[in-house]
PDB file of C-alpha atoms and ligand atoms in Angstrom:
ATOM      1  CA  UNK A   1     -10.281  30.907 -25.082  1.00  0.00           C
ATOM      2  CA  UNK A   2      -9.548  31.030 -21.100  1.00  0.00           C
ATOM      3  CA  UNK A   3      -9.002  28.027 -19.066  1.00  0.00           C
ATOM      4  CA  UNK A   4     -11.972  27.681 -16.265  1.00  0.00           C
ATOM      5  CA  UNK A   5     -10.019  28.872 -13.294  1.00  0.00           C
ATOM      6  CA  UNK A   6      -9.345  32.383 -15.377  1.00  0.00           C
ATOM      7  CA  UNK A   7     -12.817  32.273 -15.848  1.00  0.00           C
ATOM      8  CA  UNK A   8     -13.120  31.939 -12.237  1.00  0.00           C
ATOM      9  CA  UNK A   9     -10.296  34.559 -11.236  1.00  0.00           C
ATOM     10  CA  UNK A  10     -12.436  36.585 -13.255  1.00  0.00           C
ATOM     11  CA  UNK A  11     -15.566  36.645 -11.594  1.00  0.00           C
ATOM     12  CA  UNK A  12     -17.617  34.910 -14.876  1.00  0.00           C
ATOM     13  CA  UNK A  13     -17.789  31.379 -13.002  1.00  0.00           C
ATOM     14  CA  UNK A  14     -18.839  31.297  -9.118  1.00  0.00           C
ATOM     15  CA  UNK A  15     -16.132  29.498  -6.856  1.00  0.00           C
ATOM     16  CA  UNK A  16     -15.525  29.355  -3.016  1.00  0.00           C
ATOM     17  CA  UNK A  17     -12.921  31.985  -2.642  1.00  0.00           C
ATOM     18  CA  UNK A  18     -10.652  31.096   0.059  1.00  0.00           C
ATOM     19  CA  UNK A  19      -7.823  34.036  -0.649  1.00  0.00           C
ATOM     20  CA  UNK A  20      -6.328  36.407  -3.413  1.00  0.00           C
ATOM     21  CA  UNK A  21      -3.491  38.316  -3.783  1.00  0.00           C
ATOM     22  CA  UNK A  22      -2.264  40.342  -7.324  1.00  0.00           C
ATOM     23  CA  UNK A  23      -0.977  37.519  -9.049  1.00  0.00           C
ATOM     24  CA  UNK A  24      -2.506  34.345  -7.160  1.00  0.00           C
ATOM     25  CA  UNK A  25      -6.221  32.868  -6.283  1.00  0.00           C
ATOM     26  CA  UNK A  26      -7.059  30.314  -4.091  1.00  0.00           C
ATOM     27  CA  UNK A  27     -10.470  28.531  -4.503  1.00  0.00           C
ATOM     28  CA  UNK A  28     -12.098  25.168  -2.550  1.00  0.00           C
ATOM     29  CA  UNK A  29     -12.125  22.225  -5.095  1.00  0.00           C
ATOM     30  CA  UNK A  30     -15.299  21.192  -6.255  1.00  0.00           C
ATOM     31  CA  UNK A  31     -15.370  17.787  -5.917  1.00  0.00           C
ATOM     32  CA  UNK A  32     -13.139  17.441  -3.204  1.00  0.00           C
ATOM     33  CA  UNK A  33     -10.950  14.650  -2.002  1.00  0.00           C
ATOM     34  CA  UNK A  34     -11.153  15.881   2.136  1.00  0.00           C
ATOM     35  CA  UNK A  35     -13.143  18.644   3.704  1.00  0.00           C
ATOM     36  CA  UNK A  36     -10.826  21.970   2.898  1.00  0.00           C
ATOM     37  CA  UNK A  37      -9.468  20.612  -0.528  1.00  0.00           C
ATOM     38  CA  UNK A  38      -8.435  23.632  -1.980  1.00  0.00           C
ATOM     39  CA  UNK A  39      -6.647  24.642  -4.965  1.00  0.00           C
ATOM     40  CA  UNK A  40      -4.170  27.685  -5.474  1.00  0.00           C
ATOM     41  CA  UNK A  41      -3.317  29.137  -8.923  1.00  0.00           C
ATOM     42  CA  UNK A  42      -1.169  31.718 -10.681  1.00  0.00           C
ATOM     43  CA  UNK A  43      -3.636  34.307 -11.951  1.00  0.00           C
ATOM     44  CA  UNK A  44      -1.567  34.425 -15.384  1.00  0.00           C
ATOM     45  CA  UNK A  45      -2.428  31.043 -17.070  1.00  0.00           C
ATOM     46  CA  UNK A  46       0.079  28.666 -18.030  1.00  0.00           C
ATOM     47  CA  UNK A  47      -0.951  24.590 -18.532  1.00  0.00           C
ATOM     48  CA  UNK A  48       2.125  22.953 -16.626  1.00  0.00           C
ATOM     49  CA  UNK A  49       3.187  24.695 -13.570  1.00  0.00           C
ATOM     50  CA  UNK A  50       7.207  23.378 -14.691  1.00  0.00           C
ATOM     51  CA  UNK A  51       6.929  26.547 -17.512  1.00  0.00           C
ATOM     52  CA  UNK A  52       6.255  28.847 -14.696  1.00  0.00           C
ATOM     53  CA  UNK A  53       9.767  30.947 -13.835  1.00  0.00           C
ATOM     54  CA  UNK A  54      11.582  30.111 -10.924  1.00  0.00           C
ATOM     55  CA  UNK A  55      10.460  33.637  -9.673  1.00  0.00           C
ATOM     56  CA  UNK A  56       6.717  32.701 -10.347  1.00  0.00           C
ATOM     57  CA  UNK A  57       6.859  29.316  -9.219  1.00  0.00           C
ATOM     58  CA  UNK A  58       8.524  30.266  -5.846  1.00  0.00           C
ATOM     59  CA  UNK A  59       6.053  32.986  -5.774  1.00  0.00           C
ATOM     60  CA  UNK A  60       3.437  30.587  -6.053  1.00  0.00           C
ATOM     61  CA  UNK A  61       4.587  28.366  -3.292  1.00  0.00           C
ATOM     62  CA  UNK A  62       4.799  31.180  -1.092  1.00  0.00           C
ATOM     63  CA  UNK A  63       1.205  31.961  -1.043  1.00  0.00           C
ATOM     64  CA  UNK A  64       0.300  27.886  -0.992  1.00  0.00           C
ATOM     65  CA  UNK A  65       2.204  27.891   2.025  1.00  0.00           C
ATOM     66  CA  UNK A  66      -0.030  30.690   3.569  1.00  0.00           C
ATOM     67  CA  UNK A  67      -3.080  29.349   2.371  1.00  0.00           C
ATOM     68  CA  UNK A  68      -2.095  25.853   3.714  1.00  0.00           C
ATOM     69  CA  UNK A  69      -1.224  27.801   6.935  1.00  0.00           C
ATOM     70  CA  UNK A  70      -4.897  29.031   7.018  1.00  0.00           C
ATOM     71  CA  UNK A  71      -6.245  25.500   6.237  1.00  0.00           C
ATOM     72  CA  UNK A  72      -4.225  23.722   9.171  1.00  0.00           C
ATOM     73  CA  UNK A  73      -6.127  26.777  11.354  1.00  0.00           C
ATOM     74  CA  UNK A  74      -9.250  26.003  10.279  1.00  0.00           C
ATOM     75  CA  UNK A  75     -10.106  21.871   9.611  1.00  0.00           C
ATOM     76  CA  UNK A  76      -8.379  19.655  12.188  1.00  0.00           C
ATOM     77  CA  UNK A  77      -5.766  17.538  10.384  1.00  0.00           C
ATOM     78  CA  UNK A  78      -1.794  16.597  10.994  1.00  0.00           C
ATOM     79  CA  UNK A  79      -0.584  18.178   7.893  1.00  0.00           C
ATOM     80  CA  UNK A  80      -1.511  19.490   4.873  1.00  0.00           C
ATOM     81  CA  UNK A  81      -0.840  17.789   2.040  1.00  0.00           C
ATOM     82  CA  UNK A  82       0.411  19.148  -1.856  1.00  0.00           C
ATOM     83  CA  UNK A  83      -0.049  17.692  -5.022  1.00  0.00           C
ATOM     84  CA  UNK A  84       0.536  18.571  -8.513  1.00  0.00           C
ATOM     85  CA  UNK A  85      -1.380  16.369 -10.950  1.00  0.00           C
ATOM     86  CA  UNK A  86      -2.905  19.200 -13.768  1.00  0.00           C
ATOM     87  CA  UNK A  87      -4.058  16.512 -16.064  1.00  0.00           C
ATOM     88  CA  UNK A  88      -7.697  17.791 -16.624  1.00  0.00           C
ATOM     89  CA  UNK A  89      -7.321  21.502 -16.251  1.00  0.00           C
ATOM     90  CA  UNK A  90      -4.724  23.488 -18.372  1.00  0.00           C
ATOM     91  CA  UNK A  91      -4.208  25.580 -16.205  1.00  0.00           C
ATOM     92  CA  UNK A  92      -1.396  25.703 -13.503  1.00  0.00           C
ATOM     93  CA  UNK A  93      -2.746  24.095 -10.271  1.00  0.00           C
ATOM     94  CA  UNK A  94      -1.391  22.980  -6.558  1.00  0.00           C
ATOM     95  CA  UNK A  95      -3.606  20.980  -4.504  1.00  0.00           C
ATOM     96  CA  UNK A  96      -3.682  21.498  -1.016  1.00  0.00           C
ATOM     97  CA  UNK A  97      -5.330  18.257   0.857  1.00  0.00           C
ATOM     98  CA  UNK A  98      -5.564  18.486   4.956  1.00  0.00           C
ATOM     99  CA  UNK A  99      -4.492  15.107   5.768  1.00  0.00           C
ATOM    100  CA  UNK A 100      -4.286  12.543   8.512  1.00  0.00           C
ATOM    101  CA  UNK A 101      -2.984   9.448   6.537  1.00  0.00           C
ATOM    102  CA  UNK A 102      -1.145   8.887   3.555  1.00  0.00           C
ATOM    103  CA  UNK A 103      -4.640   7.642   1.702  1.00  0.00           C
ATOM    104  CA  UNK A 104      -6.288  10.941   2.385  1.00  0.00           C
ATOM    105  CA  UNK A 105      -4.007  12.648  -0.827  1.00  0.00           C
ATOM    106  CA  UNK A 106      -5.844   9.298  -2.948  1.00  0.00           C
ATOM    107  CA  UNK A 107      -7.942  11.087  -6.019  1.00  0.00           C
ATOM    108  CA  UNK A 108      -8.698   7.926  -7.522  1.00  0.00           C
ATOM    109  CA  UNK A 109     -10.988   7.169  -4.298  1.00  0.00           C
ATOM    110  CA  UNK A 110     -14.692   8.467  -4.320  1.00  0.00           C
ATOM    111  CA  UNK A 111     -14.675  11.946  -3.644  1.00  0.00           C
ATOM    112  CA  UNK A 112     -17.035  13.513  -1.098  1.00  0.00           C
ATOM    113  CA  UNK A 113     -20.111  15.394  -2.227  1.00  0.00           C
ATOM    114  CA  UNK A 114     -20.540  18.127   0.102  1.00  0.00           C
ATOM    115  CA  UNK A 115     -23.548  20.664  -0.702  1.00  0.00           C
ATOM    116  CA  UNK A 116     -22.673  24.035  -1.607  1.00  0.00           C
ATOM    117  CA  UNK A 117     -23.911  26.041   1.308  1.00  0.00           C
ATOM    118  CA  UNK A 118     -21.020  23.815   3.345  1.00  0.00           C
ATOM    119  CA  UNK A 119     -18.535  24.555   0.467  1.00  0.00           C
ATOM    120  CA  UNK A 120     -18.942  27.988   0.962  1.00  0.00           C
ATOM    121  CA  UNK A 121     -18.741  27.798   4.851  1.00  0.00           C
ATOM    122  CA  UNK A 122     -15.567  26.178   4.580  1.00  0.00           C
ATOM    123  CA  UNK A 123     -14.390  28.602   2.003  1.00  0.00           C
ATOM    124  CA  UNK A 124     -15.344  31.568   4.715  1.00  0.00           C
ATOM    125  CA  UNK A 125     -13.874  29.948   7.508  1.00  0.00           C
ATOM    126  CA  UNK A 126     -10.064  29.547   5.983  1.00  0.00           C
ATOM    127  CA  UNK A 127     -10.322  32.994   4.543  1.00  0.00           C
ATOM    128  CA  UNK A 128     -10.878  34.355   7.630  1.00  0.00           C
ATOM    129  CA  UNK A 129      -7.960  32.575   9.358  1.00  0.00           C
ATOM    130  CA  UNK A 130      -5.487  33.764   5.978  1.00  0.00           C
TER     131      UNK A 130
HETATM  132  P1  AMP B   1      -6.272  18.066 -12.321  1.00  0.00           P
HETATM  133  O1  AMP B   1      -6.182  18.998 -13.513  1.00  0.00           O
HETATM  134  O2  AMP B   1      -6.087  16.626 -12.708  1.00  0.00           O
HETATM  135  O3  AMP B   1      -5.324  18.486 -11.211  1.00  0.00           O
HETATM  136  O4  AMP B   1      -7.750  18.181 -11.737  1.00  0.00           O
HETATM  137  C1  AMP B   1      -8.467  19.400 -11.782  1.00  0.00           C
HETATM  138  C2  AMP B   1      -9.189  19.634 -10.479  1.00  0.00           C
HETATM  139  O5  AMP B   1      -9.965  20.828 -10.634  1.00  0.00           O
HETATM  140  C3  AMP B   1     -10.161  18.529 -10.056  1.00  0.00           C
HETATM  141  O6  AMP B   1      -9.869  18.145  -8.728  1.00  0.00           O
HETATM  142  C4  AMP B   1     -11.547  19.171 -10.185  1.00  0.00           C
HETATM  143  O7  AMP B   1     -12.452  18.723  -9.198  1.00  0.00           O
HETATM  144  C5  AMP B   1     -11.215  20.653 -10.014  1.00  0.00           C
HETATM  145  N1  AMP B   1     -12.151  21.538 -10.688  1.00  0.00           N
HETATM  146  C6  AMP B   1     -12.537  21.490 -11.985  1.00  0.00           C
HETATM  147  N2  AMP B   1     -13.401  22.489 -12.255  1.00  0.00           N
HETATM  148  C7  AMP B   1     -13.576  23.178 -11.096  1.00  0.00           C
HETATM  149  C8  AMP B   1     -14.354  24.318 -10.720  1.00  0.00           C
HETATM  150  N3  AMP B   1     -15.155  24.956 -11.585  1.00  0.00           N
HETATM  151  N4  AMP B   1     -14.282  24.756  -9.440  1.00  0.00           N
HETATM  152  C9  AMP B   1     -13.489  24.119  -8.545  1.00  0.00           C
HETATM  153  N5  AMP B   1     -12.714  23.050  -8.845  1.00  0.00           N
HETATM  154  C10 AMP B   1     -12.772  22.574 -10.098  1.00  0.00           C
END
């Protein structure tokens, strides 16, 4: 049985594609922290990102940094922020949060509901500035 986010790399569950390349996806979060919450996966599914190899995990980092380049373009924030937590998804998973203060990167805050049509705007603005 897949995890959801292959489902989702796959095309079988909708997401808000933010960027792709052959062996990484990057998707918004769906119930987002901060406006721009997006996650970024290896397309070959492992549960804890520690059992990628070093050449997949720096691999991995390397297109979170460009995606989190493309963020910082595209929602005003001081930094972008990157968290590992993986606790409810098996499924290898960075979180990229565009912060301003230390308890923006809080998930056990109320997270914001934003409607899908915004979602999807958001999605289509940082793709276009990856
Ligand atoms: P964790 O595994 O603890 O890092 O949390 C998993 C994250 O995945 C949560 O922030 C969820 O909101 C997010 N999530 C779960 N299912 C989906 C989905 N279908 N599309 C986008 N994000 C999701």
């Amino acid at each position: 049985m897949s995890s959801i986010f292959s489902r989702i790399v796959a095309g079988e569950i909708p997401c808000c594609k933010v960027a792709e390349d052959e062996k990484h996806f990057a998707f918004l979060d769906i119930n987002p922290v901060a406006k721009g919450h997006t996650l970024v996966i290896p397309k070959r599914e492992v549960d804890y990102i520690y059992d990628l190899s070093d050449e997949e995990l720096a691999a991995l980092h390397i297109f979170a940094k460009k995606v989190a380049e493309a963020i910082k373009k595209t929602i005003p924030c001081r930094k972008v922020g990157q968290a590992v937590v993986g606790l409810e998804v098996p499924h290898a998973h960075i979180h990229l949060i565009p912060i301003n203060k230390e308890s923006d990167m809080y998930f056990d805050k109320e997270h914001l509901q934003l409607p899908i049509d915004e979602l999807s705007q958001i999605a289509n603005q940082i793709a276009a500035n990856f």
